[in-house]
mmCIF file of C-alpha atoms and ligand atoms in Angstrom:
data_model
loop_
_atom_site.group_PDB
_atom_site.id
_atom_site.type_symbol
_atom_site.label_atom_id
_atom_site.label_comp_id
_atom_site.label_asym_id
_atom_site.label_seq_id
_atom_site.Cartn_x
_atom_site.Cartn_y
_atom_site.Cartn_z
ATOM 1 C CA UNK A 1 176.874 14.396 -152.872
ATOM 2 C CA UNK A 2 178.872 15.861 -150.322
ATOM 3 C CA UNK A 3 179.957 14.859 -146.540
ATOM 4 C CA UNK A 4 178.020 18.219 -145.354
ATOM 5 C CA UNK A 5 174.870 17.155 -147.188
ATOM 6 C CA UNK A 6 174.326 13.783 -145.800
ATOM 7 C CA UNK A 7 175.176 14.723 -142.426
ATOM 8 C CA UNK A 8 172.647 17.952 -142.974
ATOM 9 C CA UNK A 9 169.830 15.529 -144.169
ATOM 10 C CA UNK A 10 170.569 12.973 -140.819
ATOM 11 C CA UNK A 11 170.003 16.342 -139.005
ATOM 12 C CA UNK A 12 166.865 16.842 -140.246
ATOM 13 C CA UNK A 13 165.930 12.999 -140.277
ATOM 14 C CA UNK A 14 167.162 13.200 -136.232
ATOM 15 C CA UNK A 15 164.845 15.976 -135.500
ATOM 16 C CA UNK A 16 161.731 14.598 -137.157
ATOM 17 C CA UNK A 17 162.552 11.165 -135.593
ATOM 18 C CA UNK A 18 162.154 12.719 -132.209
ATOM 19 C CA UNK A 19 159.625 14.962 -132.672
ATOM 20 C CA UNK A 20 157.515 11.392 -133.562
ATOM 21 C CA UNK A 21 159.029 9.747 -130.248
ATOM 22 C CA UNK A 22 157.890 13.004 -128.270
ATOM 23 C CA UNK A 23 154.722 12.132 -129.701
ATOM 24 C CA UNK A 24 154.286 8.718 -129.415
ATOM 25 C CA UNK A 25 155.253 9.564 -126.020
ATOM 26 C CA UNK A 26 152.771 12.076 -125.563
ATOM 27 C CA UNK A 27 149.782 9.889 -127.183
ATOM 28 C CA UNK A 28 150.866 7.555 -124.683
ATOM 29 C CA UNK A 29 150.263 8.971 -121.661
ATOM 30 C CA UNK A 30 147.030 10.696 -122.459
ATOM 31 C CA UNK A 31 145.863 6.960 -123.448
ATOM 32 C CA UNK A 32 147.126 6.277 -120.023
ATOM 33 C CA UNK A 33 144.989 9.097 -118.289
ATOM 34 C CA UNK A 34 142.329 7.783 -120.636
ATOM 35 C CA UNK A 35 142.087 4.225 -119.659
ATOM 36 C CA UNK A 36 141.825 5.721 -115.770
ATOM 37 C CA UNK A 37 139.346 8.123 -116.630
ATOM 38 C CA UNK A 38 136.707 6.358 -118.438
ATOM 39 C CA UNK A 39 137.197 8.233 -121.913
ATOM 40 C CA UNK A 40 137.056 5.172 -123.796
ATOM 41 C CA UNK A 41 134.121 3.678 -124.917
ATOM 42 C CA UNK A 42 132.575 1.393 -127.200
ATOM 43 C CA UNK A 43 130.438 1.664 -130.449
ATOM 44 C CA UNK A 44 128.173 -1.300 -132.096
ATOM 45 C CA UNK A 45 127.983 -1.808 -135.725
ATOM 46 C CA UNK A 46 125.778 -4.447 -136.468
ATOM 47 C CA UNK A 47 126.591 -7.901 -138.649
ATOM 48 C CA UNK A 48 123.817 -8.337 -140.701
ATOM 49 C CA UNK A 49 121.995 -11.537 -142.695
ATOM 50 C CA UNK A 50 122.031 -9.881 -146.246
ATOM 51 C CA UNK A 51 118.842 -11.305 -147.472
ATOM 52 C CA UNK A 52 116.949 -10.330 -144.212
ATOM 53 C CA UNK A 53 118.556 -7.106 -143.734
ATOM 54 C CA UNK A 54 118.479 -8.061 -139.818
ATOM 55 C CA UNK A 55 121.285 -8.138 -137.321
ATOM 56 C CA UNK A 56 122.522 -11.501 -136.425
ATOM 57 C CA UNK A 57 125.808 -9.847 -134.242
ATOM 58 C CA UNK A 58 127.792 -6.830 -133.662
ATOM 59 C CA UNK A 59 131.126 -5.690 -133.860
ATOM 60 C CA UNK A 60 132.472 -3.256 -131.033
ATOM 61 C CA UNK A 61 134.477 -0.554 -131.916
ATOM 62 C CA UNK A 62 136.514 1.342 -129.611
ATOM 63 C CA UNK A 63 136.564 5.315 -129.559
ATOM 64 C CA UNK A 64 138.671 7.880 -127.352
ATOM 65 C CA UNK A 65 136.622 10.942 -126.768
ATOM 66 C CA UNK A 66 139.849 13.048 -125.828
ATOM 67 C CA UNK A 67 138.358 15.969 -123.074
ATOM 68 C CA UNK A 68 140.508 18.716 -125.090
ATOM 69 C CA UNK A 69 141.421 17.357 -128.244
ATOM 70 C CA UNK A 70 137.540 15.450 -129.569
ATOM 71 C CA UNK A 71 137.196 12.096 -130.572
ATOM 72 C CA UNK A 72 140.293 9.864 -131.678
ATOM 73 C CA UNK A 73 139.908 7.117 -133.698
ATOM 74 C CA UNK A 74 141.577 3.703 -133.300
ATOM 75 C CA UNK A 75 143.497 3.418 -135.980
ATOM 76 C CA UNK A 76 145.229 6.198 -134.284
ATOM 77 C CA UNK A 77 145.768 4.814 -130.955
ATOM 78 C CA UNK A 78 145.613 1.255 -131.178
ATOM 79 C CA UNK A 79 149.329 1.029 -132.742
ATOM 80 C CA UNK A 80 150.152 2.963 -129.640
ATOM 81 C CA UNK A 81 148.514 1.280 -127.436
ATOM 82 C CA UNK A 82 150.024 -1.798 -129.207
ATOM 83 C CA UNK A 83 153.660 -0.863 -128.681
ATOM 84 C CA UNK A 84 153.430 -0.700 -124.953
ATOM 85 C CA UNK A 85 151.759 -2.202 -122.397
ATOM 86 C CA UNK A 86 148.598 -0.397 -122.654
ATOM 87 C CA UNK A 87 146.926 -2.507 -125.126
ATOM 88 C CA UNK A 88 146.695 -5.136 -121.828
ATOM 89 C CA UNK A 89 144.735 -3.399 -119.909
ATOM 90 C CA UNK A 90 143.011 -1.796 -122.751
ATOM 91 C CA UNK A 91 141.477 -4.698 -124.133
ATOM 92 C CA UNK A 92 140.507 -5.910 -121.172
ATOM 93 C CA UNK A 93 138.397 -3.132 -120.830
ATOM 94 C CA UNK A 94 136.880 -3.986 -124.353
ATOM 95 C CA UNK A 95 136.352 -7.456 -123.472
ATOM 96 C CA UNK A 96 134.571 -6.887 -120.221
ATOM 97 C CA UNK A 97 132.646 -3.855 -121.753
ATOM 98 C CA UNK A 98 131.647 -5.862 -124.691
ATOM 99 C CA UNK A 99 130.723 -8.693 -123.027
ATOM 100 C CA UNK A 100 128.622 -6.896 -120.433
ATOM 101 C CA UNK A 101 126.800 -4.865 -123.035
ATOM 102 C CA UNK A 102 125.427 -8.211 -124.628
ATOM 103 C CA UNK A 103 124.388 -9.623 -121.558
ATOM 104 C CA UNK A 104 122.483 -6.357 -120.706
ATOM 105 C CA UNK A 105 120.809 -6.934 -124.421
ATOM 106 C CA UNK A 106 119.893 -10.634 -123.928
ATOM 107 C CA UNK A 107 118.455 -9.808 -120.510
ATOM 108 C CA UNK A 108 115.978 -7.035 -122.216
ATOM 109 C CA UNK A 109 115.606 -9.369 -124.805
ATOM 110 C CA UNK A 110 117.122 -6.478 -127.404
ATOM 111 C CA UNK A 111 118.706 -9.235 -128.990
ATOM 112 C CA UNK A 112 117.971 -13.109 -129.524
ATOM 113 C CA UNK A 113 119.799 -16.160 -128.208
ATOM 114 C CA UNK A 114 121.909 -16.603 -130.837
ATOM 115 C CA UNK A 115 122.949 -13.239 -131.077
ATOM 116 C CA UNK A 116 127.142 -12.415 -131.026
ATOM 117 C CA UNK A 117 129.452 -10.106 -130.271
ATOM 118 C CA UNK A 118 132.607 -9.642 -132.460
ATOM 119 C CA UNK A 119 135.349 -8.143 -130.509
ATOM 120 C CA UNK A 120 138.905 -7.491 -131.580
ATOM 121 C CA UNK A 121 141.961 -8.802 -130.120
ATOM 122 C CA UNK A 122 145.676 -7.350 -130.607
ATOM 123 C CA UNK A 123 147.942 -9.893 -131.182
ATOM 124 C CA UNK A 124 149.710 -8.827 -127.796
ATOM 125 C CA UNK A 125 146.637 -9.621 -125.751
ATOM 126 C CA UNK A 126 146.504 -13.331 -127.327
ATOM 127 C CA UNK A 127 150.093 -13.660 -126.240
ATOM 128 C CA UNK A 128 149.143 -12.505 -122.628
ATOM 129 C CA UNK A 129 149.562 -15.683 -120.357
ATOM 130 C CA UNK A 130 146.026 -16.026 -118.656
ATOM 131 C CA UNK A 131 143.860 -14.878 -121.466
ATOM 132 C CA UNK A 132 142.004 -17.380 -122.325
ATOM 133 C CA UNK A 133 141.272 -17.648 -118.226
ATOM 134 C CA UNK A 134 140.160 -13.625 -118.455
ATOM 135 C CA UNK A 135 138.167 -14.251 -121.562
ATOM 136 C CA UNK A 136 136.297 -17.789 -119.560
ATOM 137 C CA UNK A 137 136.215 -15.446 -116.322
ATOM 138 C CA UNK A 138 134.247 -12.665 -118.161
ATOM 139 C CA UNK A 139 132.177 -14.821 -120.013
ATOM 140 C CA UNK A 140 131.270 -16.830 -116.626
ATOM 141 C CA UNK A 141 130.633 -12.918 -114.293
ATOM 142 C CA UNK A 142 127.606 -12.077 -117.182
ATOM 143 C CA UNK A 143 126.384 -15.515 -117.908
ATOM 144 C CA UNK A 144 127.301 -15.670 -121.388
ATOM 145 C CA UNK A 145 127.732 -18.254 -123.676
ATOM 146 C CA UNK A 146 131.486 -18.805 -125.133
ATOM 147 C CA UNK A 147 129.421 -19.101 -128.834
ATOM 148 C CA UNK A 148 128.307 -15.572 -128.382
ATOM 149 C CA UNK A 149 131.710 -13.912 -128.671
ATOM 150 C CA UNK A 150 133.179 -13.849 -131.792
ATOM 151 C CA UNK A 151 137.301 -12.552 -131.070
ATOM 152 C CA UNK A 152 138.403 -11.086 -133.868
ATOM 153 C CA UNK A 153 142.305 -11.481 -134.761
ATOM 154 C CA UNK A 154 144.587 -10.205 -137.729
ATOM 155 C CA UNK A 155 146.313 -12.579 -139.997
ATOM 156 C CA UNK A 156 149.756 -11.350 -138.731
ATOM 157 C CA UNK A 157 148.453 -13.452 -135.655
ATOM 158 C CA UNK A 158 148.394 -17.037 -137.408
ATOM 159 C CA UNK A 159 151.591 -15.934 -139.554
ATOM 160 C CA UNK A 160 154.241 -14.340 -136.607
ATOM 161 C CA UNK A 161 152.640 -15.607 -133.506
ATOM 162 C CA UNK A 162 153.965 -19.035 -133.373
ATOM 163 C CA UNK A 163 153.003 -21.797 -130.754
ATOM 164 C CA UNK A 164 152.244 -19.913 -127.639
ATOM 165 C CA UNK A 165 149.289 -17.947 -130.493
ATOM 166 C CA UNK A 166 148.106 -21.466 -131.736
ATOM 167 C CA UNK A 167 147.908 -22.649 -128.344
ATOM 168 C CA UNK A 168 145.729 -19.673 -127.136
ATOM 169 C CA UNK A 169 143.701 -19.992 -130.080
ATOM 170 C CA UNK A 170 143.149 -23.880 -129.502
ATOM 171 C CA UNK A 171 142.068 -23.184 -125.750
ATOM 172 C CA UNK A 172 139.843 -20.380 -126.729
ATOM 173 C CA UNK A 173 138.014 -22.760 -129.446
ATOM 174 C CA UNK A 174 137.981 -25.342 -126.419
ATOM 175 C CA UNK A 175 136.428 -22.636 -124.403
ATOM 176 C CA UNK A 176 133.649 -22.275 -127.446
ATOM 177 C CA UNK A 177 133.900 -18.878 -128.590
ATOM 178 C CA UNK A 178 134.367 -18.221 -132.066
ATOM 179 C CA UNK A 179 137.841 -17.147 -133.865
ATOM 180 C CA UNK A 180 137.388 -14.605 -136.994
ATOM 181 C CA UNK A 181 139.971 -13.611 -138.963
ATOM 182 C CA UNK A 182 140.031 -9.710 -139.658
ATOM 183 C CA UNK A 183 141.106 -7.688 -142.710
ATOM 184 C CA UNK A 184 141.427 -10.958 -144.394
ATOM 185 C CA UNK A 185 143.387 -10.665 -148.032
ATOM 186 C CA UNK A 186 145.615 -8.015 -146.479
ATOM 187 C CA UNK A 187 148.254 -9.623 -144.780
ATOM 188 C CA UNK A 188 150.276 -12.706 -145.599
ATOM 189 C CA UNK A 189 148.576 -15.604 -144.771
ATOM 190 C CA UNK A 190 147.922 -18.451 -146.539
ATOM 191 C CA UNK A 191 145.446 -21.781 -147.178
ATOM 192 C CA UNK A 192 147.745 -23.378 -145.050
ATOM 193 C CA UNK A 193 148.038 -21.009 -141.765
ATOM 194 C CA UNK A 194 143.906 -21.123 -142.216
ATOM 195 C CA UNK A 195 143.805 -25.027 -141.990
ATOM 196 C CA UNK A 196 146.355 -24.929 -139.295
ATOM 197 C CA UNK A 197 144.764 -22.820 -137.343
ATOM 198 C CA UNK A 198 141.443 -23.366 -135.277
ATOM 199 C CA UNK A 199 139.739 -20.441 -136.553
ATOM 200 C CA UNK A 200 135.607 -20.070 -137.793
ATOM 201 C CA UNK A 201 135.257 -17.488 -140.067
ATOM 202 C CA UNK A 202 137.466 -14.635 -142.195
ATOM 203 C CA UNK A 203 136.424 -11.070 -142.300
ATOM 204 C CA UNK A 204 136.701 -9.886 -146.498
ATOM 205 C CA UNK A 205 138.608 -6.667 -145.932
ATOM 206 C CA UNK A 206 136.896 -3.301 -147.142
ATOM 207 C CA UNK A 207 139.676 -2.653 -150.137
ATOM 208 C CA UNK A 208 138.574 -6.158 -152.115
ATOM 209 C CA UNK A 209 134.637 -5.428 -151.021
ATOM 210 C CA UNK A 210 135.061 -1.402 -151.912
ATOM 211 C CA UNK A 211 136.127 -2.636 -155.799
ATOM 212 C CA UNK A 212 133.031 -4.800 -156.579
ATOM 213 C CA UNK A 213 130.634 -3.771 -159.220
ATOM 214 C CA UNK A 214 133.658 -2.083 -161.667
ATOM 215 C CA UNK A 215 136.551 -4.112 -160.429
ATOM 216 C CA UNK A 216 136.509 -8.024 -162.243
ATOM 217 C CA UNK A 217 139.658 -8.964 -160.209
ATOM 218 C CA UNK A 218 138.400 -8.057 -156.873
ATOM 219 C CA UNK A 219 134.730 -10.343 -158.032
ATOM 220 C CA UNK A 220 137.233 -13.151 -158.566
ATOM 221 C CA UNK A 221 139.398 -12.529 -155.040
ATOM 222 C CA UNK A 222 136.425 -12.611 -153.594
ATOM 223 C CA UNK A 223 134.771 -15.699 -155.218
ATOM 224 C CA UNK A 224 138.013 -17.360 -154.177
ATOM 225 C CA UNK A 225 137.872 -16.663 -150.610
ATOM 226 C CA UNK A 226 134.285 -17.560 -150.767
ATOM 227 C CA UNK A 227 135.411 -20.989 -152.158
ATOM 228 C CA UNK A 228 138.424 -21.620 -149.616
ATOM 229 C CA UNK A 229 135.859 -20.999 -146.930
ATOM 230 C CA UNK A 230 133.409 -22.757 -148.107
ATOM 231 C CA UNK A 231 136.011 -26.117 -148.246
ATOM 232 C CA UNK A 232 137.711 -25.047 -144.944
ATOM 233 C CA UNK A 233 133.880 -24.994 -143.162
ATOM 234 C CA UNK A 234 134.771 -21.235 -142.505
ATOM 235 C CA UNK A 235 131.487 -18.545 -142.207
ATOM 236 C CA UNK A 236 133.001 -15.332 -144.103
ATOM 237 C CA UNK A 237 131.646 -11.775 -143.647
ATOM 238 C CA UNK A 238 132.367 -9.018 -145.760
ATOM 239 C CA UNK A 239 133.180 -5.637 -144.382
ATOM 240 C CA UNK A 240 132.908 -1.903 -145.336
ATOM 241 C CA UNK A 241 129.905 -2.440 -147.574
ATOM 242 C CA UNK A 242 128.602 0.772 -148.690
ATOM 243 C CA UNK A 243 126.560 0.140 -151.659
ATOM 244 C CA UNK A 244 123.337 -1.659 -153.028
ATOM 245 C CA UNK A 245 125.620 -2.636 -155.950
ATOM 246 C CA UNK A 246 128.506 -4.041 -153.952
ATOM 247 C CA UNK A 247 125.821 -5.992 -151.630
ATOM 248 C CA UNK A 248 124.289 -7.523 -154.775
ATOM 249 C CA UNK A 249 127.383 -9.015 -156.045
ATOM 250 C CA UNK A 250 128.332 -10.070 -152.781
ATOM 251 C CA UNK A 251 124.502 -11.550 -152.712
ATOM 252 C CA UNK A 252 125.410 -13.562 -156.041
ATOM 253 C CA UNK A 253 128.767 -14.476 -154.943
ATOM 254 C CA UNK A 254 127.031 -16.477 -152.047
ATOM 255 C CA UNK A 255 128.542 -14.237 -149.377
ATOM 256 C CA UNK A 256 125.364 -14.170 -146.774
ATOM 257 C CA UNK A 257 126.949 -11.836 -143.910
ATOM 258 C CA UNK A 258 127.953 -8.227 -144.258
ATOM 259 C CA UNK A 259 128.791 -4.969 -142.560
ATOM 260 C CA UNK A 260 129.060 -1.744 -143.786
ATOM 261 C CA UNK A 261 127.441 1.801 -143.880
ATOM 262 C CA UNK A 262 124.568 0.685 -146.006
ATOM 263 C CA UNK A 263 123.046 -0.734 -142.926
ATOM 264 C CA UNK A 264 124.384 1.017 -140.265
ATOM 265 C CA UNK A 265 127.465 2.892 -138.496
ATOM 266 C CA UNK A 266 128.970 2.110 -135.164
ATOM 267 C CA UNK A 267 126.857 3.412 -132.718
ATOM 268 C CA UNK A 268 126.222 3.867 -128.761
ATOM 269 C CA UNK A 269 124.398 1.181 -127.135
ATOM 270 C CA UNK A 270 121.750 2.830 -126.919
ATOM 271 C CA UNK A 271 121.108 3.614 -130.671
ATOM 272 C CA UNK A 272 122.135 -0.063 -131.016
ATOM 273 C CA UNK A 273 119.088 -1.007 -128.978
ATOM 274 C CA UNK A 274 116.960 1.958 -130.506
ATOM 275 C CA UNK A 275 117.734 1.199 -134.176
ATOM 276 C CA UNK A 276 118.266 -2.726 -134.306
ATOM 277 C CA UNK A 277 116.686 -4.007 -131.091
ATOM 278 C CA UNK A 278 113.094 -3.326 -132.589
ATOM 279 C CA UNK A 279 113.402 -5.437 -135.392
ATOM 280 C CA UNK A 280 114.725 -8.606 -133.554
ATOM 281 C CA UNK A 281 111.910 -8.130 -131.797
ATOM 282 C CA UNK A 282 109.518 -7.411 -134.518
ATOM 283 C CA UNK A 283 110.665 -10.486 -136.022
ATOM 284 C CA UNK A 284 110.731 -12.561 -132.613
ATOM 285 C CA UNK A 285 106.363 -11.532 -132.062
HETATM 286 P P1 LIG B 301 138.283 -3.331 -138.123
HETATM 287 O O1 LIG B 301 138.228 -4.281 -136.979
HETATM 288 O O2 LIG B 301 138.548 -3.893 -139.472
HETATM 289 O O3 LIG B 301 136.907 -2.550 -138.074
HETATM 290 C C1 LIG B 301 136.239 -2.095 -139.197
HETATM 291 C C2 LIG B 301 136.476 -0.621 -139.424
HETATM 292 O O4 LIG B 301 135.814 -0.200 -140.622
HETATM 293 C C3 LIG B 301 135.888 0.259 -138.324
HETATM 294 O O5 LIG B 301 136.722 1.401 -138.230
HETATM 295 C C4 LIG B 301 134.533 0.644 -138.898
HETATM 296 O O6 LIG B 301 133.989 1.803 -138.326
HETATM 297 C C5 LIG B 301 134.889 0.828 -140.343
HETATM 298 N N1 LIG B 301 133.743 0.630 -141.241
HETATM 299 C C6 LIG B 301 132.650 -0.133 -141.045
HETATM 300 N N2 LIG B 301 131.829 -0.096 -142.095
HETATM 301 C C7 LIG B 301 132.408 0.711 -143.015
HETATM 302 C C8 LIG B 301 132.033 1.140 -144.345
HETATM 303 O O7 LIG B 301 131.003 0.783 -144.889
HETATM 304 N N3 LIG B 301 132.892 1.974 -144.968
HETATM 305 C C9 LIG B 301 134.060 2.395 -144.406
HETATM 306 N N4 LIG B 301 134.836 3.233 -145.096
HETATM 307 N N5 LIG B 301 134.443 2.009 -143.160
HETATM 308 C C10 LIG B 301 133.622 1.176 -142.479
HETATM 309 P P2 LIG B 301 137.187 1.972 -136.828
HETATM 310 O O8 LIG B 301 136.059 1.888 -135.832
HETATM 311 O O9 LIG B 301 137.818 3.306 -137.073
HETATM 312 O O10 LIG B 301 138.277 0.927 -136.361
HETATM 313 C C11 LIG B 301 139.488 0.822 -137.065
HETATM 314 C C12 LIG B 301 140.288 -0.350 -136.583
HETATM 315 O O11 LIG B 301 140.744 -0.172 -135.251
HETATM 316 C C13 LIG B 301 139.494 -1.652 -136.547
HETATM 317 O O12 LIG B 301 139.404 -2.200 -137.838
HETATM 318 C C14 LIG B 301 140.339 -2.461 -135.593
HETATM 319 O O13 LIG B 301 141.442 -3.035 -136.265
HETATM 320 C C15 LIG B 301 140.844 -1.419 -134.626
HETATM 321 N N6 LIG B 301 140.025 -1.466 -133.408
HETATM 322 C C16 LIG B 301 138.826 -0.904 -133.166
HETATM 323 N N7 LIG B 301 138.386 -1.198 -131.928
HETATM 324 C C17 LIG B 301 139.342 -1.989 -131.377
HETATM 325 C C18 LIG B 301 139.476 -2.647 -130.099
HETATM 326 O O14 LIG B 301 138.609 -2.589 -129.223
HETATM 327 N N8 LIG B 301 140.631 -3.371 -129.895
HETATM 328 C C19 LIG B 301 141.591 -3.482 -130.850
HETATM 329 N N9 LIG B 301 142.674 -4.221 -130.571
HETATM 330 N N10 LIG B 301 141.488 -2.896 -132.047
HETATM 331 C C20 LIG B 301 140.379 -2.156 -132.316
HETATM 332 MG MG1 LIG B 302 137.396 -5.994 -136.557
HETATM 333 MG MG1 LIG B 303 137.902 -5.616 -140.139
HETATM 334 MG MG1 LIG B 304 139.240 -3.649 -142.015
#
């Protein structure tokens, strides 16, 4: 390998680095505009009671609806948002909308009193000094109760975000509102961050839930997790179900919350209301 080759291949290692930087940057201050302009908004995808098939919360999902470019998902802008500032003011834009959309549902008596809302929380937002304050202020302006949130964080969370997380964690539980764990299996946390931890219920993440029917190790990670909950007092939910057959082993496996296309998509709150409202009501009269 010679001198001129490795210096050729930084070359074109340099120029792809900054053509992702002039990206990032450019991403970046759209997201900006974005935030000021009111192109975000949030979707619903209900949490439902698998034996009922009825809606006992919802998870809001955040969506970009770029005026040029279309709709951009968050798995595409979060990390951005994440790696500045943005994700501050971001997710307090979540939190309020969330929050405000479930009071608007209670009051029309779309959904029931025990009714949540799951909504997620970057790791930098926990970290934020006077979150738990903006999450009690919000939940005080719309007359909520603190048990009807569920804030939903990532295992990095309990695993890299040391005291100041825990402590933000203990004063949200203190406040009431529930503490899920997302994506749960995927990262690196263990029984031990989950005891230490004041949190209420793990999230099954889609890859272990997509596997069930033909997959016998994914059946047994989930039976596990079902287990460690179960002894830990935690509620678990499994995510990305799209199948009768994955629902029915999660059915057997005792797993009695679940999410996934095979009841619904995120959508507006209006479809929310359209789609899922009717039945809590049908089933309230
Ligand atoms: P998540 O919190 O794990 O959300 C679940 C994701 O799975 C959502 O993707 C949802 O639309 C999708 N999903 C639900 N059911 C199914 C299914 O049956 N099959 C499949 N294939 N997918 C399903 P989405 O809306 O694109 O969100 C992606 C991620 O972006 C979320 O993952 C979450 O980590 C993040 N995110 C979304 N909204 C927010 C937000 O307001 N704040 C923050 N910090 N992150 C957010
Ligand atoms: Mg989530
Ligand atoms: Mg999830
Ligand atoms: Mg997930």
């Amino acid at each position: 390998r010679t001198k001129a080759a490795g210096r050729g291949k930084w070359t074109v290692f340099d120029a792809s680095m900054r053509q992702a930087v002039q990206e990032r940057l450019e991403v970046e201050s759209a997201l900006r505009t974005a935030l000021a302009e009111d192109e975000l908004h949030l979707l619903y995808q209900p949490i439902v009671d698998l034996e009922s098939g009825r809606p006992r919360g919802a998870e809001a999902l955040l969506r970009w609806e770029h005026p040029e470019k279309g709709p951009i998902g968050p798995n595409v802008f979060i990390p951005v948002a994440e790696e500045s500032r943005l994700i501050i003011g971001i997710g307090a834009f979540v939190l309020r909308d969330a929050v405000r959309q479930l009071a608007a549902w209670r009051a029309a008596g779309v959904v029931g009193d025990d009714f949540w809302m799951s909504i997620n929380v970057s790791p930098r937002q926990l970290t934020e000094p006077g979150f738990t304050a903006m999450v009690a202020e919000t939940l005080r302006t719309h007359d909520v109760p603190a048990r009807c949130v569920a804030l939903e964080i990532t295992e990095s969370v309990m695993v890299e975000g040391g005291d100041i997380s825990e402590g933000a964690l203990r004063d949200l539980r203190a406040l009431g509102v529930s503490i899920s764990v997302d994506d749960f299996g995927t990262g690196f946390s263990s029984l031990g961050y989950l005891r230490r931890h004041p949190v209420t219920s793990v999230k099954i993440d889609r890859s272990f839930v997509s596997g069930l029917g033909g997959s016998a190790s994914d059946e047994e990670i989930v039976r596990a997790v079902v287990a460690m909950s179960a002894a830990l007092g935690l509620a678990v939910v499994a995510e990305g179900v799209e199948t009768t057959e994955q629902r029915d082993v999660l059915g057997r496996l005792g797993v009695r919350l679940c999410q996934g296309w095979l009841w619904g998509r995120a959508v507006d709150a209006r479809a929310f209301a359209d789609t899922w409202g009717s039945r809590e009501q049908a089933a309230v009269s």
